[in-house]
Coordinates of C-alpha atoms and ligand atoms in Angstrom, one line a residue:
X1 CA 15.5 -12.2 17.1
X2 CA 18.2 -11.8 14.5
X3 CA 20.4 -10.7 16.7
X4 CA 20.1 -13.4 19.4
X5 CA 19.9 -16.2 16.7
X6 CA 22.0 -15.0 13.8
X7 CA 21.2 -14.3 10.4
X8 CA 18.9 -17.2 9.6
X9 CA 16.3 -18.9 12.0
X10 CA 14.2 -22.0 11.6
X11 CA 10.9 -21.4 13.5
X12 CA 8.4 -25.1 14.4
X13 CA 5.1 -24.4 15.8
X14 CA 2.0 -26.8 16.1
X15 CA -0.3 -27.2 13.8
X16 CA 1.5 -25.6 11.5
X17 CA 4.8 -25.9 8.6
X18 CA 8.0 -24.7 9.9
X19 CA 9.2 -21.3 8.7
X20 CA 12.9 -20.2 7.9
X21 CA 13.9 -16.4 8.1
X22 CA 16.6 -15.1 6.4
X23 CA 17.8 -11.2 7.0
X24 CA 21.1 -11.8 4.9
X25 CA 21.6 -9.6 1.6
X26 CA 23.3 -12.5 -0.4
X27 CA 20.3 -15.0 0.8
X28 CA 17.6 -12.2 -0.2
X29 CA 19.4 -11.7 -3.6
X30 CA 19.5 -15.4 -4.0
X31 CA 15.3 -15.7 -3.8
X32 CA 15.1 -12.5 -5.8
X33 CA 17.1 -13.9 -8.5
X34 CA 15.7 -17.4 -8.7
X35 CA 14.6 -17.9 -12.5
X36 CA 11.2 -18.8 -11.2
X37 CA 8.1 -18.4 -14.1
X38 CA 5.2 -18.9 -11.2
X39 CA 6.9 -17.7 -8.1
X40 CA 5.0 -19.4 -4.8
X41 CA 3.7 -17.3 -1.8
X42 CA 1.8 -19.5 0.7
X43 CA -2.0 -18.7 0.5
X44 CA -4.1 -17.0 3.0
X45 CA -5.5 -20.3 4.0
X46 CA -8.7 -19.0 5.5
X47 CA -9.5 -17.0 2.5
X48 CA -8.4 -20.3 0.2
X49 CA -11.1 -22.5 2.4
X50 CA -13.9 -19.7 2.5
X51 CA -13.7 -20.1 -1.5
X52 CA -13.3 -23.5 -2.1
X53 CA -16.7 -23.7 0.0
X54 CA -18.2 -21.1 -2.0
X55 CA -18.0 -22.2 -5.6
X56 CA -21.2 -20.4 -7.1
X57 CA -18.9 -17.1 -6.6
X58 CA -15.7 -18.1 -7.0
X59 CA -14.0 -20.5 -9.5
X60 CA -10.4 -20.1 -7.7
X61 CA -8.5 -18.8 -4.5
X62 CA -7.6 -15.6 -6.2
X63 CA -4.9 -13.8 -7.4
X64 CA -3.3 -13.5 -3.8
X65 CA -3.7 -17.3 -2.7
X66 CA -3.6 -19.3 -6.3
X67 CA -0.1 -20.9 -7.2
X68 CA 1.4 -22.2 -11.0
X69 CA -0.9 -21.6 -13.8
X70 CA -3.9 -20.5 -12.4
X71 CA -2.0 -17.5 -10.9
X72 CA -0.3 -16.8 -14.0
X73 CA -3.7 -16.9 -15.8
X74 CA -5.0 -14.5 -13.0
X75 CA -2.3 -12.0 -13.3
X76 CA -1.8 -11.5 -17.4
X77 CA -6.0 -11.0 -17.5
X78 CA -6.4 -9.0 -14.5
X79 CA -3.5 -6.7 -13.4
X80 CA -2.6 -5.8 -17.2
X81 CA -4.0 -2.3 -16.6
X82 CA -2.8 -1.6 -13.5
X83 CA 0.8 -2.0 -14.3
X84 CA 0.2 0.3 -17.1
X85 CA 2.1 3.9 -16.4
X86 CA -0.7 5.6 -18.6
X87 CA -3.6 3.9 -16.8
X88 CA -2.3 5.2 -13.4
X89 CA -2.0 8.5 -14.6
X90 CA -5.1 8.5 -16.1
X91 CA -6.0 9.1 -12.1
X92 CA -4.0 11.8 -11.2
X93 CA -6.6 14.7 -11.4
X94 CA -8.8 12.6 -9.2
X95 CA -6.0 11.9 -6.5
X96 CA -5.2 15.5 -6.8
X97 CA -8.8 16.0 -5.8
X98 CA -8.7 14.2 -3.1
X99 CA -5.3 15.4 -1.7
X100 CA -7.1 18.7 -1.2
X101 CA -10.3 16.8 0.3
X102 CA -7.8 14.9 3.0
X103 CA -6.1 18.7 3.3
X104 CA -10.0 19.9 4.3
X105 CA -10.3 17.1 6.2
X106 CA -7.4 17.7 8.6
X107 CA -8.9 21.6 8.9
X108 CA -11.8 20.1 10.1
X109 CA -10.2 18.2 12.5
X110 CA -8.2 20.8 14.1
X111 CA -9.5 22.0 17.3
X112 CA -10.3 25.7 16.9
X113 CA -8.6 26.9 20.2
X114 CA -5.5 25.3 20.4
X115 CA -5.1 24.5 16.1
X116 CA -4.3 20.8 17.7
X117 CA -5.0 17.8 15.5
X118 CA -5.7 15.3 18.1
X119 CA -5.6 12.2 15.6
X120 CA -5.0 11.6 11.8
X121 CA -4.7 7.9 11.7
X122 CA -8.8 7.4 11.2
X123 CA -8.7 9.9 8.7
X124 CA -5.6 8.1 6.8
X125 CA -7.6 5.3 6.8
X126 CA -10.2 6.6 5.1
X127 CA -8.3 8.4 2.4
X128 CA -6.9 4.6 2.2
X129 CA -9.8 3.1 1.5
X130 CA -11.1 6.1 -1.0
X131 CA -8.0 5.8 -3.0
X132 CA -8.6 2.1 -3.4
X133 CA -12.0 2.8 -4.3
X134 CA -10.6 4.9 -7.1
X135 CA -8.0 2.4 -8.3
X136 CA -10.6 -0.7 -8.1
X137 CA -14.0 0.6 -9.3
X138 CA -12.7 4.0 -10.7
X139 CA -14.5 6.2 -9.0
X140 CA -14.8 8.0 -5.9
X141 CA -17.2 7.0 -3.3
X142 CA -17.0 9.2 -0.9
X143 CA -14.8 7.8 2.4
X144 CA -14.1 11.4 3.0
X145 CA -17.6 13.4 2.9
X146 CA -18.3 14.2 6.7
X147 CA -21.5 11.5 6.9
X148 CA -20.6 8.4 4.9
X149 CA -23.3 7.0 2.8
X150 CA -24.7 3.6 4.3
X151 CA -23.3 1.7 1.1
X152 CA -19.8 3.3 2.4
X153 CA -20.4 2.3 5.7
X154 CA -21.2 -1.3 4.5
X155 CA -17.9 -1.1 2.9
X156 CA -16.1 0.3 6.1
X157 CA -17.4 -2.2 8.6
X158 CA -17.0 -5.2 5.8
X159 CA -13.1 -4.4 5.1
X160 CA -12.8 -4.0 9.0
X161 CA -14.2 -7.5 9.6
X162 CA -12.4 -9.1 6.8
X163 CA -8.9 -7.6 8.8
X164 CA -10.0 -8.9 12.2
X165 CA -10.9 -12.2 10.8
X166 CA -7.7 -12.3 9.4
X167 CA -5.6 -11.4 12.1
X168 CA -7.4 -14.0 14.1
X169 CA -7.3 -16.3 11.7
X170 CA -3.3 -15.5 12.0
X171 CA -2.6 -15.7 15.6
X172 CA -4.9 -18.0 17.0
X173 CA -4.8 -22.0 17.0
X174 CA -6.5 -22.9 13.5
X175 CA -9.6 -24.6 14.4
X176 CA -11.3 -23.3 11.1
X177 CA -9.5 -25.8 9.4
X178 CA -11.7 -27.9 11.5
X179 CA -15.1 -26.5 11.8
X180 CA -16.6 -23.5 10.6
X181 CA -15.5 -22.0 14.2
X182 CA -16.3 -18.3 15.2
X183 CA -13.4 -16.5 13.1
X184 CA -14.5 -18.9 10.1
X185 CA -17.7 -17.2 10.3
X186 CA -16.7 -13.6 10.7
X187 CA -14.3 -14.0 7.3
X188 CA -17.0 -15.6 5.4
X189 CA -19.8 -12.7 6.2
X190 CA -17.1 -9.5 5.6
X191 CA -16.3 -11.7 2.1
X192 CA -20.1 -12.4 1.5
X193 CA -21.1 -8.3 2.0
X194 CA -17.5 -7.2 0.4
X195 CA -19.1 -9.4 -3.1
X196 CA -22.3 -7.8 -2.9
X197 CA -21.0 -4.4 -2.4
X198 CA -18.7 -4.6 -5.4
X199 CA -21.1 -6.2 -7.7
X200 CA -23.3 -2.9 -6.6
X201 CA -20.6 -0.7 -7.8
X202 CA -19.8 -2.9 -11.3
X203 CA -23.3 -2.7 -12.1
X204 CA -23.5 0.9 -13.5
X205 CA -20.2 0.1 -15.1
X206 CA -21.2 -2.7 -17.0
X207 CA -24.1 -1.2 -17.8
X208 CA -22.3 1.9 -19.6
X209 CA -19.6 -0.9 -21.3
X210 CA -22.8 -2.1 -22.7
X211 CA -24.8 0.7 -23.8
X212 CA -22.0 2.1 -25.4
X213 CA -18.3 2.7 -25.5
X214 CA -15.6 3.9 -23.0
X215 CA -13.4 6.5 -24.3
X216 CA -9.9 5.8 -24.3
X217 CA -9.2 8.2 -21.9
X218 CA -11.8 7.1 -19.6
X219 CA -9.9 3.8 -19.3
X220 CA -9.5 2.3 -15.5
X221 CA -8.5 -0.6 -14.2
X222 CA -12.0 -1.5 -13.5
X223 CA -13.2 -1.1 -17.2
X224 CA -10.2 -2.8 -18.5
X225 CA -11.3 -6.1 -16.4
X226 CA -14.9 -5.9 -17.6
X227 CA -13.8 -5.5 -20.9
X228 CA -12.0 -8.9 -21.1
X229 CA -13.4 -11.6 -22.9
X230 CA -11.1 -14.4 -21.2
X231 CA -12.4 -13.7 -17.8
X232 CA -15.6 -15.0 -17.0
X233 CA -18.1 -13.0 -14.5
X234 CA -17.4 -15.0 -11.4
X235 CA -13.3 -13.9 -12.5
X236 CA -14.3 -10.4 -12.7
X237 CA -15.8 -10.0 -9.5
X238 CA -13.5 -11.6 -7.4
X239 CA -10.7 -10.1 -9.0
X240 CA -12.1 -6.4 -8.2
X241 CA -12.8 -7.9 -4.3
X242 CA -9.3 -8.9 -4.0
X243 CA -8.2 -5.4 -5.6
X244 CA -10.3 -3.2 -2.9
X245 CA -9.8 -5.0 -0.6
X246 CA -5.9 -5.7 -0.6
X247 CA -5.5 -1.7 -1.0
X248 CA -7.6 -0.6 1.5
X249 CA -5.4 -1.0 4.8
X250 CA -2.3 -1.3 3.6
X251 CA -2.0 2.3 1.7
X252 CA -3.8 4.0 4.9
X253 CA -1.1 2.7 7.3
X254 CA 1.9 3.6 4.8
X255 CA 0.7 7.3 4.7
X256 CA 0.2 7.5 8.8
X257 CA 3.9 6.1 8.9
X258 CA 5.2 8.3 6.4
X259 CA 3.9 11.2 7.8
X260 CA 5.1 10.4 11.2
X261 CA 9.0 9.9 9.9
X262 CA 8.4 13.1 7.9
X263 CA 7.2 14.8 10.9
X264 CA 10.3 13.6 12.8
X265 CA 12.7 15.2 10.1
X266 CA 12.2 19.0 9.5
X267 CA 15.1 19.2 7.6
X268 CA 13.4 17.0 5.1
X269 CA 10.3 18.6 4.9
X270 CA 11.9 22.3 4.1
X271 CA 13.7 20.5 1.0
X272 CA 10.4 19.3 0.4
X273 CA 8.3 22.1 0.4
X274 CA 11.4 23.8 -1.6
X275 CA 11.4 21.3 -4.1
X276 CA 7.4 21.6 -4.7
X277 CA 8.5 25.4 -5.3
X278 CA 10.8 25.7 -7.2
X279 CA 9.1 22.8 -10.1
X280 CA 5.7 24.3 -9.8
X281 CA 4.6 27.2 -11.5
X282 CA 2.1 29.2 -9.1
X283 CA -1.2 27.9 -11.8
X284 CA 0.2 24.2 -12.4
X285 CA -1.2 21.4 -10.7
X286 CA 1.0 18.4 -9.9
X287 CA 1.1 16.6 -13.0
X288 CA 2.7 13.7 -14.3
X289 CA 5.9 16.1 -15.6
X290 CA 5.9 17.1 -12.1
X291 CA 6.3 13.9 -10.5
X292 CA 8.9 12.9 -12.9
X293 CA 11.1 15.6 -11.8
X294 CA 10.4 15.2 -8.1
X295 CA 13.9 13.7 -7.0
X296 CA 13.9 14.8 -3.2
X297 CA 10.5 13.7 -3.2
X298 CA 10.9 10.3 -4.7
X299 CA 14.0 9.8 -2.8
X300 CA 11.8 10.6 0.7
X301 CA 9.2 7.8 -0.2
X302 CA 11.6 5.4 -1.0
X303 CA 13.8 6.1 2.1
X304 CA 10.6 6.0 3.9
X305 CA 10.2 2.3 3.0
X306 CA 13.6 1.7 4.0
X307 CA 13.4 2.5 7.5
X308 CA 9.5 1.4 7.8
X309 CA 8.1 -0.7 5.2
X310 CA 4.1 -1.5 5.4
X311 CA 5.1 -5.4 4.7
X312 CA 8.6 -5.8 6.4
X313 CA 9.0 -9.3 5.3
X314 CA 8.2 -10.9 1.5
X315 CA 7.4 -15.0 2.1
X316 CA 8.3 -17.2 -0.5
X317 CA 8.0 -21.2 -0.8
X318 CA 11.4 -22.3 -2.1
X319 CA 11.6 -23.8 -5.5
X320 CA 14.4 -26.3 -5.0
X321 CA 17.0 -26.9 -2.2
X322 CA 19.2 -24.2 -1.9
X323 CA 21.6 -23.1 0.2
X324 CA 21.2 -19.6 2.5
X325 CA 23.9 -18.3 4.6
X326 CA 25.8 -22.3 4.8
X327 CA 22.5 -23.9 5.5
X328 CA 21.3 -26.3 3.3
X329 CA 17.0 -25.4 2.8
X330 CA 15.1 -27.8 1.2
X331 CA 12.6 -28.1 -1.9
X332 CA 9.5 -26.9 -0.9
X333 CA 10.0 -24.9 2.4
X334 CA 8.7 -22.0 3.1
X335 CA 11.2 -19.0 3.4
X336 CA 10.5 -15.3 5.1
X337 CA 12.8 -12.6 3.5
X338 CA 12.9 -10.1 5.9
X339 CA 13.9 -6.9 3.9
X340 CA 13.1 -4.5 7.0
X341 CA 15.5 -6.0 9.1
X342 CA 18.5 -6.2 6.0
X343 CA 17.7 -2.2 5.9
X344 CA 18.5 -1.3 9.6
X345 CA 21.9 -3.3 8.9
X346 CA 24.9 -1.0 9.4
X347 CA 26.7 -3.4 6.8
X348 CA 24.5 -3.2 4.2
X349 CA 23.8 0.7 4.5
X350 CA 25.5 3.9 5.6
X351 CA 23.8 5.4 8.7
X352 CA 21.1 2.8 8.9
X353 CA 19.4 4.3 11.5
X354 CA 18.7 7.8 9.8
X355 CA 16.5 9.3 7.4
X356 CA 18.8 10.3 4.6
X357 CA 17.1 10.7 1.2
X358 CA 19.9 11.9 -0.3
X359 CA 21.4 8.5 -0.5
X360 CA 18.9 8.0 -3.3
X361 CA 19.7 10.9 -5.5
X362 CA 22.8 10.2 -7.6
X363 CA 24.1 13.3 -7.5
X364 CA 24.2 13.4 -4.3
X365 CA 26.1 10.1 -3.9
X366 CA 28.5 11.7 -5.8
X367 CA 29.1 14.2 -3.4
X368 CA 29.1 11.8 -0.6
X369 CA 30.0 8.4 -1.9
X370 CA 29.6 7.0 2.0
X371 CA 26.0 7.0 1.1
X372 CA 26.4 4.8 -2.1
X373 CA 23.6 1.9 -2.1
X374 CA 25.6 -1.1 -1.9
X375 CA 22.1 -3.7 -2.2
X376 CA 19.3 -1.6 -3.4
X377 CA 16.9 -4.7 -3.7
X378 CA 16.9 -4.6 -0.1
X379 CA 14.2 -1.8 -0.6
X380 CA 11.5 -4.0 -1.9
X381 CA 8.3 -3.0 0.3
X382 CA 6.2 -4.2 -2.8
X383 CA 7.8 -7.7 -3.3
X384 CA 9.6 -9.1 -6.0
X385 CA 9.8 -11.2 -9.0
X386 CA 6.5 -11.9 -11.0
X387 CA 3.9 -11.5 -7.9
X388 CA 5.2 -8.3 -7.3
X389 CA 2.2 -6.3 -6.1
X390 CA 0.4 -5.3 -8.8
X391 CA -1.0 -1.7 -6.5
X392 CA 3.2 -0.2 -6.6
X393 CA 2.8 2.0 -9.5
X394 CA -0.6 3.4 -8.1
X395 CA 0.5 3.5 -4.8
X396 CA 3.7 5.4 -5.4
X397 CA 1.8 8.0 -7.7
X398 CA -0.6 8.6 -4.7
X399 CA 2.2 8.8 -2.5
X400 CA 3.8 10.9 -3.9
X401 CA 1.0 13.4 -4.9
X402 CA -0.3 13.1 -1.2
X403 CA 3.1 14.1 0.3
X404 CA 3.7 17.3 -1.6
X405 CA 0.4 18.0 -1.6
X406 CA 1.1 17.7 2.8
X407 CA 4.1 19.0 2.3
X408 CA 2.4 23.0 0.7
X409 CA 0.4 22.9 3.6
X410 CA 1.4 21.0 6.4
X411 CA 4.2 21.5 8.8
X412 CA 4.4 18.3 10.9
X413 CA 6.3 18.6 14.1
X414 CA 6.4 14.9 16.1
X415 CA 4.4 15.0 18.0
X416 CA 2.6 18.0 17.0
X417 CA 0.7 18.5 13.8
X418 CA 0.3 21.7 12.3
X419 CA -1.9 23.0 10.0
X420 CA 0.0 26.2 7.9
X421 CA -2.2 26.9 5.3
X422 CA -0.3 30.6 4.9
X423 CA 0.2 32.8 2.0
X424 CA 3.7 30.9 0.6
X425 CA 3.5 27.8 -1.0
X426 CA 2.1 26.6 -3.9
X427 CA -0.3 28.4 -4.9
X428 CA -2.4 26.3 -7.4
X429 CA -3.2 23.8 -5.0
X430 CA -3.3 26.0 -2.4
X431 CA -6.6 28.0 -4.6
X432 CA -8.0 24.6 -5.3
X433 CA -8.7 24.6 -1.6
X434 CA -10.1 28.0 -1.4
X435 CA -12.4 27.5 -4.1
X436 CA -13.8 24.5 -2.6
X437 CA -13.9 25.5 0.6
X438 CA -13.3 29.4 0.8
X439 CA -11.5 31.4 3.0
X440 CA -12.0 29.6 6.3
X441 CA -9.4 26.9 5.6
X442 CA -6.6 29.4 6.6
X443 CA -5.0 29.3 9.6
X444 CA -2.1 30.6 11.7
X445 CA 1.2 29.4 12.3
X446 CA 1.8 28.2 15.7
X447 CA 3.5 25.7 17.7
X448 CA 2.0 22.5 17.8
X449 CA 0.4 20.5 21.1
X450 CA 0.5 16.9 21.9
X451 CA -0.9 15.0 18.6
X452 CA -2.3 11.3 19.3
X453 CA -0.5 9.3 16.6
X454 CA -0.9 5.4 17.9
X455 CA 1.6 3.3 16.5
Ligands
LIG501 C1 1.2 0.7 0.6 C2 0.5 -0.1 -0.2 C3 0.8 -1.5 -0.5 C4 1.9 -2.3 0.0 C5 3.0 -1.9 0.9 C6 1.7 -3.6 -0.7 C7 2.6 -4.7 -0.5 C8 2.4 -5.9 -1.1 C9 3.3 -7.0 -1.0 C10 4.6 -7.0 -0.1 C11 2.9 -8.0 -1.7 C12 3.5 -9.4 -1.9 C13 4.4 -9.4 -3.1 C14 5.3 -10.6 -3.2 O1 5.0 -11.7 -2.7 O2 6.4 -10.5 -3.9 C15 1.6 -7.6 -2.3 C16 0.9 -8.4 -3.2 C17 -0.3 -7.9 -3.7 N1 -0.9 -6.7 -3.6 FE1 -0.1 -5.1 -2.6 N2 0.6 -3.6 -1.5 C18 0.0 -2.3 -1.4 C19 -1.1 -1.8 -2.1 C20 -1.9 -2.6 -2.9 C21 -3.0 -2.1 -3.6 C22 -3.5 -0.6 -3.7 C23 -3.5 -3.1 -4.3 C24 -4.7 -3.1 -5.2 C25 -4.6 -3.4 -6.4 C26 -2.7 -4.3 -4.0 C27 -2.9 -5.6 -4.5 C28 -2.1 -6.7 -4.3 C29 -2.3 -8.0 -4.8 C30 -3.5 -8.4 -5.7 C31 -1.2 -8.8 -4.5 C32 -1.0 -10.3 -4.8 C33 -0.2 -10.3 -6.1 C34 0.2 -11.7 -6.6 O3 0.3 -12.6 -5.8 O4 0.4 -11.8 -7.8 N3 -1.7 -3.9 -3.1 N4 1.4 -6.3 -2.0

């Protein structure tokens, strides 16, 4: 599009405001640097309607869809633990866990002849939605046991039907603006069952806030919304909705694309498994020291989101008239930054096609100053200014922990997938698993078959 068009398009459609697309650096730096104190995203209008209607639950549009004060409001009370570094790592033993859960899980899916794993996307999605479980309601809830609990299931088929709605909601004519038309009526049913299922899991937890006290080192995100006396109830249960559910796809998808431009970049995944090595002794789990020392691995992730971001544009409704690349924009319009195309620009970075992580590690750079990072905010899969998303410091922790965790026991080949559970590698994690699940987790080396990734 950009190419044909140029560097900024105007896009009219009916029944609906006219969109302008920028893929410039110097425009993208310009939004990213407006002094804005309430920065505007256009709502999820859908979602924006199904509330107004539905005022004995909720008293706003949410932290995703409300603008100005009310957003601002939103975001000090509710995200204040979630941005907090000691919060997140308050989780690590459980995402540790559950690494070596998803690790079982792809054993199980293995066929025994061949050693083939025909398809990992449904299991990423589940380890998506468990580790927004965790992060939400603070607590596991069991997305990767091999039968899922009916109150999982609920959960499952809810967040599903929320996505549909949405996407239908996105790409068809709005008539729900209208009429409550069918897609209305799918939205409002996953957002109904998605309520009740939360309030069933904020129940014991209000309960124990209570009865007596949390220790400090029990803190979550969850207790430190229920624990807020300038929320009200119908605040704190939407809030948590909006949490699980704005986690659940998104982190599922990011690990089933990192994994795929992992598995298409051996040399990457030997530094990786190197890396884990050499900064692990054989009885220490991944801990937070760990992941602070992680270059290569930090520098994977992060190139990861520069070649295939989960949200490859961030929208924005312009504060006052500006002008991007000569064009004058006005007040009030709404404006797509589209980061993911700026990253594949030659101009704007060395090699743009390949997979270098190096070009993140300053030492590195040093070595090779070709692959300096001229426009680093470029890389912005999680937004920017104040509505940043308030899930990057969680998500990047479970990233992380989930690709060296891959990286001990996996060797992904595109297209093949397979599992190398052998007697190298580190071996804390690597007796985690045993223990759990004795010795039939091992398996031979082999080359890999035909694995079914769908993207
Ligand atoms: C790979 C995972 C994720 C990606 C790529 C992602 C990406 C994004 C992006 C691009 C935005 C828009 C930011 C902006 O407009 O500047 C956003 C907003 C948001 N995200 Fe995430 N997100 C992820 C995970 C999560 C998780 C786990 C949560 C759960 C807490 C979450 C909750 C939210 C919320 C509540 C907002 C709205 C924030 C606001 O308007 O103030 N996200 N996310």
């Amino acid at each position: 599009m950009f190419k044909e068009y140029g560097q900024v398009i105007k896009e009219e459609a009916f029944f609906n405001y006219p969109v302008i697309s920028t893929c410039s650096a110097q425009d993208i730096e310009k939004l990213i640097k407006f002094p804005s104190k309430f920065p505007l995203r256009p709502p999820n209008g859908i979602v924006s309607k199904y509330r107004q209607n539905t005022p004995g639950r909720y008293n706003d549009g949410g932290l995703t869809n409300e603008q100005g004060k009310a957003w601002h409001r939103l975001r000090e009370s509710t995200t204040h633990d979630m941005v907090n570094t000691r919060v997140i790592q308050n989780l690590i033993a459980d995402v540790n866990d559950m690494a070596i859960d998803y690790i079982a899980g792809i054993n199980k899916l293995r066929d025994p002849d061949t050693g083939r794993v025909q398809d990992i996307i449904e299991l990423n999605r589940k380890l998506g939605f468990e580790s927004t479980c965790l992060l939400g309601l603070g607590c596991r809830v069991g997305f990767l046991e091999d039968e899922l609990n009916p109150r999982v299931k609920r959960l499952s088929q809810a967040t599903n039907c929320l996505f549909e709605a949405l996407n239908e909601a996105n790409y068809n004519l709005p008539l729900w603006r209208y009429f409550p038309n069918s897609t209305y009526k799918k939205l409002a049913k996953a957002e109904e069952d998605l309520y009740e299922l939360a309030c069933e899991y904020l129940e014991p937890a209000l309960q124990r806030i209570e009865e007596s006290y949390e220790p400090e080192a029990a803190q979550t995100v969850l207790i430190g919304i229920l624990k807020r006396s300038d929320l009200d109830d119908k605040d704190k249960k939407s809030s948590i909705v909006d949490f699980v559910s704005s986690g659940m796809n998104t982190i599922g998808n990011t690990l089933s694309l990192l994994l795929y431009l992992i598995a298409k970049n051996p040399d990457a995944q030997t530094k990786l498994y190197e890396e884990i090595n050499n900064l692990l002794e054989p009885d220490e789990p991944i801990s937070a020291k760990y992941l602070n020392s992680a270059r290569y691995l930090k520098a994977c992730v992060q190139e990861y989101f520069r070649i295939l971001p989960t949200a490859p544009q961030i929208a924005r409704i312009v504060e006052s008239e500006m002008v991007l690349s000569g064009y004058q924009v006005p007040e009030w319009s709404v404006v797509l930054c589209h980061t993911s195309a700026a990253c594949k620009n030659e101009n704007y970075f060395h090699q743009a096609d390949k997979f270098i992580p190096e070009r993140w590690i300053a030492s590195e750079v040093e070595a090779n100053p070709d692959l300096k990072v001229q426009y680093p905010f470029l890389v912005s899969p999680f937004g920017f200014q104040r509505r940043i998303c308030p899930g990057k410091k969680f998500t990047e922790q479970m990233l992380h922990i989930f690709l060296a965790t891959v990286s001990t026991f996996l060797v992904i080949i595109w297209p093949t997938l397979v599992n190398v559970l052998s007697n190298s590698g580190c071996s804390s994690i690597r007796s985690a698993v045993r223990e759990r699940f004795g010795a039939g987790v091992q398996v031979p080396v082999g080359p890999g078959w035909p694995t079914h990734y769908r993207f």
